[in-house]
Every structure is written in C-alpha cells, then in structure tokens.
mmCIF file of C-alpha atoms in Angstrom:
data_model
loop_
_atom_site.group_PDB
_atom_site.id
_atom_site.type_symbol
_atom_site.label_atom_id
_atom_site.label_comp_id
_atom_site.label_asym_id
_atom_site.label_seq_id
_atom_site.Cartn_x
_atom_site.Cartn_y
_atom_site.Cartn_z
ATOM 1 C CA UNK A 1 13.166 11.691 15.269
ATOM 2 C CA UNK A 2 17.025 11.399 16.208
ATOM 3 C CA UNK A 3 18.701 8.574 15.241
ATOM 4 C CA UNK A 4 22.247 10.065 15.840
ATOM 5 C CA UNK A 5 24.930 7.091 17.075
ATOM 6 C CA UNK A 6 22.346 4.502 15.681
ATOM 7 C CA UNK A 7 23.525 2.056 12.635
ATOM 8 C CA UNK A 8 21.046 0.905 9.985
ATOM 9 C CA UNK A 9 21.366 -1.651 7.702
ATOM 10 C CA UNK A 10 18.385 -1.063 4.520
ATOM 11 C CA UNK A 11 18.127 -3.714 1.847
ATOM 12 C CA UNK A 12 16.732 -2.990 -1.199
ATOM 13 C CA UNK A 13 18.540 0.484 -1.294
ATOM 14 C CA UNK A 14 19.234 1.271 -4.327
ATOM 15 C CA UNK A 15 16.200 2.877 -5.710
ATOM 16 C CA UNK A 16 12.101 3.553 -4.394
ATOM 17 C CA UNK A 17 11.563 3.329 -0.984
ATOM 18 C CA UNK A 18 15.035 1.731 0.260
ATOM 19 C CA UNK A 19 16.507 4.650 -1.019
ATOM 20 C CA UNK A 20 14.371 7.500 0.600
ATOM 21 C CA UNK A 21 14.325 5.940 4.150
ATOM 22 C CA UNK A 22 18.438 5.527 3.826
ATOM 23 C CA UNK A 23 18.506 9.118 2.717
ATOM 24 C CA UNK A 24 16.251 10.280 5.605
ATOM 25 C CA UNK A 25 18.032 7.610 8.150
ATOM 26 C CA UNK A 26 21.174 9.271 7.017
ATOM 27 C CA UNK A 27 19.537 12.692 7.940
ATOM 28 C CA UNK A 28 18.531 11.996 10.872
ATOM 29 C CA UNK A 29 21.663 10.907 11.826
ATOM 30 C CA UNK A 30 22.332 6.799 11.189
ATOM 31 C CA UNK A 31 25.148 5.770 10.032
ATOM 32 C CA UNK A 32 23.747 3.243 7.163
ATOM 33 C CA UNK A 33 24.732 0.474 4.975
ATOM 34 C CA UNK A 34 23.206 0.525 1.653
ATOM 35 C CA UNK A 35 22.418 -2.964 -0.180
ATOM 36 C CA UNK A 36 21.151 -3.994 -3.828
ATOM 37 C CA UNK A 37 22.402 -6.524 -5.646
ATOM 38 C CA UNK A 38 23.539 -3.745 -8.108
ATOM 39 C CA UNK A 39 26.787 -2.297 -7.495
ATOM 40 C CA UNK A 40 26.552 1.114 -10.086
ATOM 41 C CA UNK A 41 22.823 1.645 -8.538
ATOM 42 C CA UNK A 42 24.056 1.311 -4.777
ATOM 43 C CA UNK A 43 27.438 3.329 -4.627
ATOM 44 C CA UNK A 44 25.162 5.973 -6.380
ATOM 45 C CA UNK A 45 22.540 5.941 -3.055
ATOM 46 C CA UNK A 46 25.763 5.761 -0.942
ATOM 47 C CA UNK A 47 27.487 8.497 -2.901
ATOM 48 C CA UNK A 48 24.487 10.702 -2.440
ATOM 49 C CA UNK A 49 24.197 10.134 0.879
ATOM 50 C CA UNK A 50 27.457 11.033 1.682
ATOM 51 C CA UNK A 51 27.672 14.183 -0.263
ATOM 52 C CA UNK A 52 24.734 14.737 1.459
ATOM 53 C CA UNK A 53 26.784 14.905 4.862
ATOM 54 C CA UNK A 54 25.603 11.656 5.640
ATOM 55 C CA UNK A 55 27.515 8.536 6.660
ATOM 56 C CA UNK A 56 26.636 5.088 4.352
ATOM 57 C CA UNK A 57 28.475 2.728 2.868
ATOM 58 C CA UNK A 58 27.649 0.439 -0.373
ATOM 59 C CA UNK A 59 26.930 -3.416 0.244
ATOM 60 C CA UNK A 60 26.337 -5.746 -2.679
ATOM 61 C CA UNK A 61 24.636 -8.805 -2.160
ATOM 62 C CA UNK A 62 21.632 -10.927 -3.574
ATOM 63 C CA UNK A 63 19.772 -11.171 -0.239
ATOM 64 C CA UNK A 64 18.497 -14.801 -1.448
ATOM 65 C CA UNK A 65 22.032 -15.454 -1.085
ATOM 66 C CA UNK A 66 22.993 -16.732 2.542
ATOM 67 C CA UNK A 67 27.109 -16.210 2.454
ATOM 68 C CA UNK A 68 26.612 -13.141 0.215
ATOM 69 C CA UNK A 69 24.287 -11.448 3.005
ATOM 70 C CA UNK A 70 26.558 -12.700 6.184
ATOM 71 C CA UNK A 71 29.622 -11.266 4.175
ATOM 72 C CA UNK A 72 27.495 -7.558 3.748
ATOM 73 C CA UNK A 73 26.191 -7.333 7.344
ATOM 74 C CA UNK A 74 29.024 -8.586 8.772
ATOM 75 C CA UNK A 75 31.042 -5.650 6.553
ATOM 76 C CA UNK A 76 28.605 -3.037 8.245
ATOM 77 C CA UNK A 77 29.110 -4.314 11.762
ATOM 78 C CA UNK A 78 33.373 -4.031 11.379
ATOM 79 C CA UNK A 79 32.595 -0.631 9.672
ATOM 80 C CA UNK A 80 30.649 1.292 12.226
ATOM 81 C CA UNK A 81 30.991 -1.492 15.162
ATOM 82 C CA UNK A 82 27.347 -1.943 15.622
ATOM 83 C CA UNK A 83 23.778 -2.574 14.358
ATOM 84 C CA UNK A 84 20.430 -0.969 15.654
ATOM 85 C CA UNK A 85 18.399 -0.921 12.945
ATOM 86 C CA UNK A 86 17.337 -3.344 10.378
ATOM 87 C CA UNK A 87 14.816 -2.661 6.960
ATOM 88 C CA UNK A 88 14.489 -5.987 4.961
ATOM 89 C CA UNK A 89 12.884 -3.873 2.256
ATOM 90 C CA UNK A 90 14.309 -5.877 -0.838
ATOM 91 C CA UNK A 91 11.652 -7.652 -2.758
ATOM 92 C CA UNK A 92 10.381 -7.926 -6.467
ATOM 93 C CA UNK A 93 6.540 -8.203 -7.871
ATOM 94 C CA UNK A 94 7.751 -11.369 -9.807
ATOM 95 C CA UNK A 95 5.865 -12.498 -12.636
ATOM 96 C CA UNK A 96 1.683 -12.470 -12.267
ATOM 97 C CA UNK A 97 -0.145 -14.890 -14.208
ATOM 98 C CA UNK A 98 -2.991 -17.722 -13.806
ATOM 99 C CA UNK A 99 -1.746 -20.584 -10.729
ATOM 100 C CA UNK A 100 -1.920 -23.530 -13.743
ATOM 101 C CA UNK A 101 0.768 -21.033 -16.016
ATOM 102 C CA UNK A 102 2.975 -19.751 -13.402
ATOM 103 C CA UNK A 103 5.789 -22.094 -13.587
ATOM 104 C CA UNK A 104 7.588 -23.538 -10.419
ATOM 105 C CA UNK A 105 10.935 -21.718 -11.557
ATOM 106 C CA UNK A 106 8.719 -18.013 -11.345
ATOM 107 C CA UNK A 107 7.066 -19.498 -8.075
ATOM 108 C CA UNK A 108 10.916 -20.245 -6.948
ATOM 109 C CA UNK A 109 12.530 -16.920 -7.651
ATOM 110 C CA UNK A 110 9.600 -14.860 -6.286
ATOM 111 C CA UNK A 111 9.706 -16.915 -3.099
ATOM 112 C CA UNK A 112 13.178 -16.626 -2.680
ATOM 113 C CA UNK A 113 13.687 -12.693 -2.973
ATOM 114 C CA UNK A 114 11.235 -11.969 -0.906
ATOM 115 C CA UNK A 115 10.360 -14.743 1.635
ATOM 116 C CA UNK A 116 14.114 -16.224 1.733
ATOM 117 C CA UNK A 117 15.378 -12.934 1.678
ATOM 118 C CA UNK A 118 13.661 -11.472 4.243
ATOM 119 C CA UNK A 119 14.668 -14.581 6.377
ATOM 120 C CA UNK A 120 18.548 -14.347 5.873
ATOM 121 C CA UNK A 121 18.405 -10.561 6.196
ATOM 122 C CA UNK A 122 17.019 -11.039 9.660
ATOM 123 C CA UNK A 123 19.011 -14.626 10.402
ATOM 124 C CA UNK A 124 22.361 -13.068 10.030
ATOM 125 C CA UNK A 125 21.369 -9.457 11.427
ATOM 126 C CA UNK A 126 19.277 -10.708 14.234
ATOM 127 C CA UNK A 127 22.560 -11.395 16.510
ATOM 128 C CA UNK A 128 24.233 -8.220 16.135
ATOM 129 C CA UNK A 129 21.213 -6.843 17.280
ATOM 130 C CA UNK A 130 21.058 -8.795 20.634
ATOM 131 C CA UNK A 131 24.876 -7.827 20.844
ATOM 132 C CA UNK A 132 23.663 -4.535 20.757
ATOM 133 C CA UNK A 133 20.530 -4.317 23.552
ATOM 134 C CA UNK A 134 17.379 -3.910 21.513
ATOM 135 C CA UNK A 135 16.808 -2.674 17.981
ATOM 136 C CA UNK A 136 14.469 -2.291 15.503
ATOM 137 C CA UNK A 137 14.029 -4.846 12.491
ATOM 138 C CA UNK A 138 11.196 -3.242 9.927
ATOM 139 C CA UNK A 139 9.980 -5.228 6.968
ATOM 140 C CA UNK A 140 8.353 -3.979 3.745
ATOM 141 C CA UNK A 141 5.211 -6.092 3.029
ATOM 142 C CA UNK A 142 2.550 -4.911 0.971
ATOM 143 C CA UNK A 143 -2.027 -4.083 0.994
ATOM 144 C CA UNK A 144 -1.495 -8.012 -1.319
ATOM 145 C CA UNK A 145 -1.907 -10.380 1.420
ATOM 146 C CA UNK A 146 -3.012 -9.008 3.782
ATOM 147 C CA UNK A 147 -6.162 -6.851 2.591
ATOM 148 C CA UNK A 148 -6.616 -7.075 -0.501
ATOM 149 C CA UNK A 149 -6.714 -10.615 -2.783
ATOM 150 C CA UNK A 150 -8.635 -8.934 -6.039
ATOM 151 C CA UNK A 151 -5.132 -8.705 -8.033
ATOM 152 C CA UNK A 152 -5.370 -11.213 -10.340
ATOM 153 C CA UNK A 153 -2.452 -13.674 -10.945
ATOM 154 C CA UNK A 154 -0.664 -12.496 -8.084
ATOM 155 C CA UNK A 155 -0.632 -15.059 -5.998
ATOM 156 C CA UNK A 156 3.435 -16.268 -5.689
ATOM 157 C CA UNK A 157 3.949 -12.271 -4.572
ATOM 158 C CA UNK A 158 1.183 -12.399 -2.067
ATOM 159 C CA UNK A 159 2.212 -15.599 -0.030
ATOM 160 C CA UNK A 160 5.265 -14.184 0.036
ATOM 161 C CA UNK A 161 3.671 -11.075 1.969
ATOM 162 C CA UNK A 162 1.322 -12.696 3.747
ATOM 163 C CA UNK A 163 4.182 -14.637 4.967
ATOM 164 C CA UNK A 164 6.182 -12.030 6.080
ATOM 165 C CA UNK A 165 4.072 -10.454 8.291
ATOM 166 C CA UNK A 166 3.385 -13.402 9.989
ATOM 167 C CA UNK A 167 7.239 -13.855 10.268
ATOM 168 C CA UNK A 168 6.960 -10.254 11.952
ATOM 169 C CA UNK A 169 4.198 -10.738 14.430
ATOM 170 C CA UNK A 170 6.183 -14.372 15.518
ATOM 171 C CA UNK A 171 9.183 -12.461 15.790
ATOM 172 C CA UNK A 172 7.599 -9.544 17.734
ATOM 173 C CA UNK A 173 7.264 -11.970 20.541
ATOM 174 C CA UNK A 174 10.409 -13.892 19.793
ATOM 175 C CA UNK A 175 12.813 -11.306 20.506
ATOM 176 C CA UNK A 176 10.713 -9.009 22.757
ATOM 177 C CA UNK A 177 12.644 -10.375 25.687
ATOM 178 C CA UNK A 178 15.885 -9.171 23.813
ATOM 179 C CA UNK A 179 13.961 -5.544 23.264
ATOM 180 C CA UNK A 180 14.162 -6.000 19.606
ATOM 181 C CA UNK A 181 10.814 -4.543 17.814
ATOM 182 C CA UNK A 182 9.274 -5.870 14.947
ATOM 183 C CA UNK A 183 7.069 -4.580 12.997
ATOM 184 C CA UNK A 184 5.783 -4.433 8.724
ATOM 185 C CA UNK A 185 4.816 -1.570 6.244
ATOM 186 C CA UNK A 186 2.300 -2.267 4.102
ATOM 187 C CA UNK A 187 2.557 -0.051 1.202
ATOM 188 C CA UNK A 188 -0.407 -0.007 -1.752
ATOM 189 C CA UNK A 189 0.282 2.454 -4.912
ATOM 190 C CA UNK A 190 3.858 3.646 -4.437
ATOM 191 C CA UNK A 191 5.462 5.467 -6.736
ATOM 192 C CA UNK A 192 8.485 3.139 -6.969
ATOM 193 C CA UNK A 193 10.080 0.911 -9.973
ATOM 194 C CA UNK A 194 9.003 -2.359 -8.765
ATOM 195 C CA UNK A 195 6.719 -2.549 -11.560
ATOM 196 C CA UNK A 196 9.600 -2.640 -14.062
ATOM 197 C CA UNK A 197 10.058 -5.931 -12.311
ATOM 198 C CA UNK A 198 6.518 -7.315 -13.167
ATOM 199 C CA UNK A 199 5.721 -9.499 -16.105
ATOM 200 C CA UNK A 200 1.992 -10.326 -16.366
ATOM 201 C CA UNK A 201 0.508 -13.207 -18.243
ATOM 202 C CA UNK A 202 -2.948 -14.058 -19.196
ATOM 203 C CA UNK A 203 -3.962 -12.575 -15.839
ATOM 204 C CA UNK A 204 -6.875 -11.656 -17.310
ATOM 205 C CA UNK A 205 -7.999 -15.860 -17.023
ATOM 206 C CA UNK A 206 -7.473 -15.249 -13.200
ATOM 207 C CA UNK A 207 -9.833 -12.002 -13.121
ATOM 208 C CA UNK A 208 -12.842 -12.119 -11.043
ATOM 209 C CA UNK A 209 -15.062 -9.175 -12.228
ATOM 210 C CA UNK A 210 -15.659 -6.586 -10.055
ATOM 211 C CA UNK A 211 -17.458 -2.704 -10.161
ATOM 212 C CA UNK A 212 -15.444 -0.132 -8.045
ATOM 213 C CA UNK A 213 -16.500 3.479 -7.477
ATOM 214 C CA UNK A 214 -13.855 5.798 -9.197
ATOM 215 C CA UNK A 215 -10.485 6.521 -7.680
ATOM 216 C CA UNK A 216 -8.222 3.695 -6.523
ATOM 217 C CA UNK A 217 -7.079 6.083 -3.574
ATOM 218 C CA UNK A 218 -9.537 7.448 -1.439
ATOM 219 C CA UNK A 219 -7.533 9.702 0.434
ATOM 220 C CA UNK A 220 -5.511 11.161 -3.247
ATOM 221 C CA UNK A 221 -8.126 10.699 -5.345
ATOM 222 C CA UNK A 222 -6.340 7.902 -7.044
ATOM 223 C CA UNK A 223 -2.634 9.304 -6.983
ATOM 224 C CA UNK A 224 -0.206 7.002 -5.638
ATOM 225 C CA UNK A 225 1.813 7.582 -2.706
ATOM 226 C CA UNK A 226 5.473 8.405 -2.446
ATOM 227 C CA UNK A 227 8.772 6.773 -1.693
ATOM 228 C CA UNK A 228 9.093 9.481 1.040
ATOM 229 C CA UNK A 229 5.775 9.014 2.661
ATOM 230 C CA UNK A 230 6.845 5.055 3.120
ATOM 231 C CA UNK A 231 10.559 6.617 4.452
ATOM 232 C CA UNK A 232 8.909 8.931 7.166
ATOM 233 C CA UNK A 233 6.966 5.944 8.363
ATOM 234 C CA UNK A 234 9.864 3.644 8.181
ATOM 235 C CA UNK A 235 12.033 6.627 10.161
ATOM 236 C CA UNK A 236 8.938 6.774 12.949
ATOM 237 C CA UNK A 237 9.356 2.857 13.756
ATOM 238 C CA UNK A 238 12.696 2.669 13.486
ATOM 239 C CA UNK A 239 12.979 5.694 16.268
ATOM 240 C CA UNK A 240 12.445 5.494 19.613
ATOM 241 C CA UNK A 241 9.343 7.139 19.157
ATOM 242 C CA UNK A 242 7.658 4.152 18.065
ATOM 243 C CA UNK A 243 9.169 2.530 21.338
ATOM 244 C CA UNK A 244 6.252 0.838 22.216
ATOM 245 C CA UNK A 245 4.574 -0.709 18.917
ATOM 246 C CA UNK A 246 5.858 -3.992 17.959
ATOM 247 C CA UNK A 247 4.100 -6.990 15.968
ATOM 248 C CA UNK A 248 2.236 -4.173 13.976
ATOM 249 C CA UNK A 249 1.324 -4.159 10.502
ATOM 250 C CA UNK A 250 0.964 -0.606 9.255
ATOM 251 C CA UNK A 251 -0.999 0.227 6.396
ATOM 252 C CA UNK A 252 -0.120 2.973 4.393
ATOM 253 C CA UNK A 253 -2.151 2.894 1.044
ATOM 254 C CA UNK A 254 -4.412 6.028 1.683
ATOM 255 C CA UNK A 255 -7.618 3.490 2.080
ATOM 256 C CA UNK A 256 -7.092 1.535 -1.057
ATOM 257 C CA UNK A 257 -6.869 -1.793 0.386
ATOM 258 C CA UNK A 258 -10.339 -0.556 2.154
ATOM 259 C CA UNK A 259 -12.118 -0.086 -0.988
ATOM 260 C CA UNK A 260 -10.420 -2.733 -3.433
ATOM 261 C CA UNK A 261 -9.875 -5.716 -0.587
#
C-alpha cells in the first residue's frame, strides 16, 4: 500500500488511533501533518515519526476552531505543496449522562469537537484537494450511532456520529465528480485514551436492562481491538487500493455492534 509522493493531513494525532495511522502513513511513504490541540503530545508523534525516517510536521489547532484549522492546513499545503489525503479523526466521548442532566454547555462542546470539527477539517481541506485531482478524506465515526444505541447516556456522542457518516455518504456523491473518496471507520472497543475523556453521570437512570451472552467481542473473545488494526484500515482507504469504495461505512468492532446493537 504505497503512498510515496502523497501528503496527509491526520487530526487527532497525537495519541490512539491518529497516531498509529500517521506512523504507518509515514511508513508507507506520506509526507504527514500531525494535529492535536496539544503542542508537547504532537511534536512527540512528529518527532517519532521523523526519527523514524519519516517526513511529518506538528500542527496545533482546536479543530472546533475555524481560523485555527485554516492557519494548520494551510501550513501543511506551503510545507509539502500539496494535499491527498485527509483523516478527520479528532473527537472526544464527552460527558454521558441521562438527556434531562446533560447540560446544553456538555451537549455544546461534544457537538462541536466532533460534528463542527469534522466540518471545518473537511471545509478548509476540501479545496486543496480539488487543487490536487482526487483524494481521499476518511472520517473516524464509531459502532454508537450507527449500530448500536444500548450505551446508556450517550446520546450527545452518538448524534454526533450518526451525523458524520451521513456527512460522509452526502459527500461521497458531492465530490465524486472531483474524484475525491469519502468514506467512515467505525471503530467499537479500541484500545485508545478516549475514555480518559469520558465523565459519566447517573447513566445508570438512562439504562435499559438487557441479558448478553458472555464476551463483548465475538471475534477476541471480549479483547478490544488495537490502534493499529484501525491504522491498517485507515492506510487501505486512504490507498489507491481502496480506489473504488466511497460513501462506505466500515465496521471494525470484531462483531460487537452485532451482538450489543
């Protein structure tokens, strides 16, 4: 999967599964700008990368932010002259709790880092990829949404990704005639840090009871996936090998959402 002369641009970058696709973009080639809204945690990815052999370079920005995300893509663009690729990955879980508790300021900043986000990623990055003939914009969704609705008190995070794949598959036909692909991951139980960005509340007032058979994860008998099983996915539709799949959710969850949805 050869990505050499390409140029990616992966929000979100600084840790989980930003981090392992720009470390395996890198490797296979991309040149690729790095962005988090934290500047120790992103010159680290960039740092590795580059020691690495790789080519990256660090871009700070709160992707809710519109003149903070034109001023980092537009930085990447006069740094390597181009843009191919384009993984709105940034997101948080947000805070979880009963629809009557959550408070419009939680509903706000949930929306905005992942909905809003998502949306100025693509708004400023979009043209650069026209400029450049065709591209590929991926966007990490999630199995809460889309298949499965049983996790209580999440509601805020799921409209937001419910929303984006929607945003994808509109997209998908949007810029087809521009041969720009589209498509979402859909991750379930990652191993990632995203949960140190979850506060739950009463969600147990939102529960509606329900009798699984054992094991969350078919396929791992309950072991979560990894960062780098989300990266090789995100490296196959961001390739040309995947030059024919747009407006796609993929679901990679090893049959959770099939059993809990």
């Amino acid at each position: 999967m050869d990505l050499n002369g390409k140029v990616a641009l992966i929000t979100g970058a600084g840790s989980g599964i930003g981090k392992a696709s720009a470390t395996l973009f890198a490797s296979a080639g991309a040149s690729v700008g790095v962005l988090s809204r934290t500047e120790d945690e992103i010159r680290k990815t960039a740092d590795e990368i580059t020691a690495a052999g790789g080519k990256a370079i660090p871009l700070v920005a709160d992707v809710a932010d519109s003149e903070a995300v034109k001023r980092a893509v537009d930085r990447l663009v006069q740094e390597y002259e181009r843009l191919d690729i384009v993984f709105a990955n940034a997101g948080i879980n947000g805070v979880w709790a009963p629809i009557d508790e959550l408070t419009p300021e939680e509903w706000d900043r949930t929306i905005n880092i992942n909905l809003r986000g998502t949306y100025l990623t693509l708004h400023h990055a979009v043209p650069h990829l026209k400029k450049a003939g065709g591209g590929s914009v991926l966007v990490t969704a999630s199995i809460n949404g889309t298949r499965v609705f049983s996790n209580a008190g999440a509601t805020a995070y799921s409209c937001t990704k419910a929303a984006q794949v929607a945003m994808v598959q509109m997209l998908a036909l949007e810029l087809a005639k521009h041969r720009i692909r589209v498509n979402a991951i859909c991750p379930g139980m990652i191993d990632t840090e995203i949960q140190d960005n979850t506060q739950s509340r009463n969600t147990a007032e939102a529960e509606e009871a329900a009798e699984y058979p054992d094991g969350e994860i078919p396929l791992t008998r309950g072991k979560p996936g990894s960062s780098a099983d989300v990266a090789e996915l995100a490296l196959f539709l961001a390739s040309d090998r995947s030059k024919h799949i747009t407006g796609t959710p993929v679901w990679i969850d090893g049959a959770e959402s099939l059993l809990i949805g």
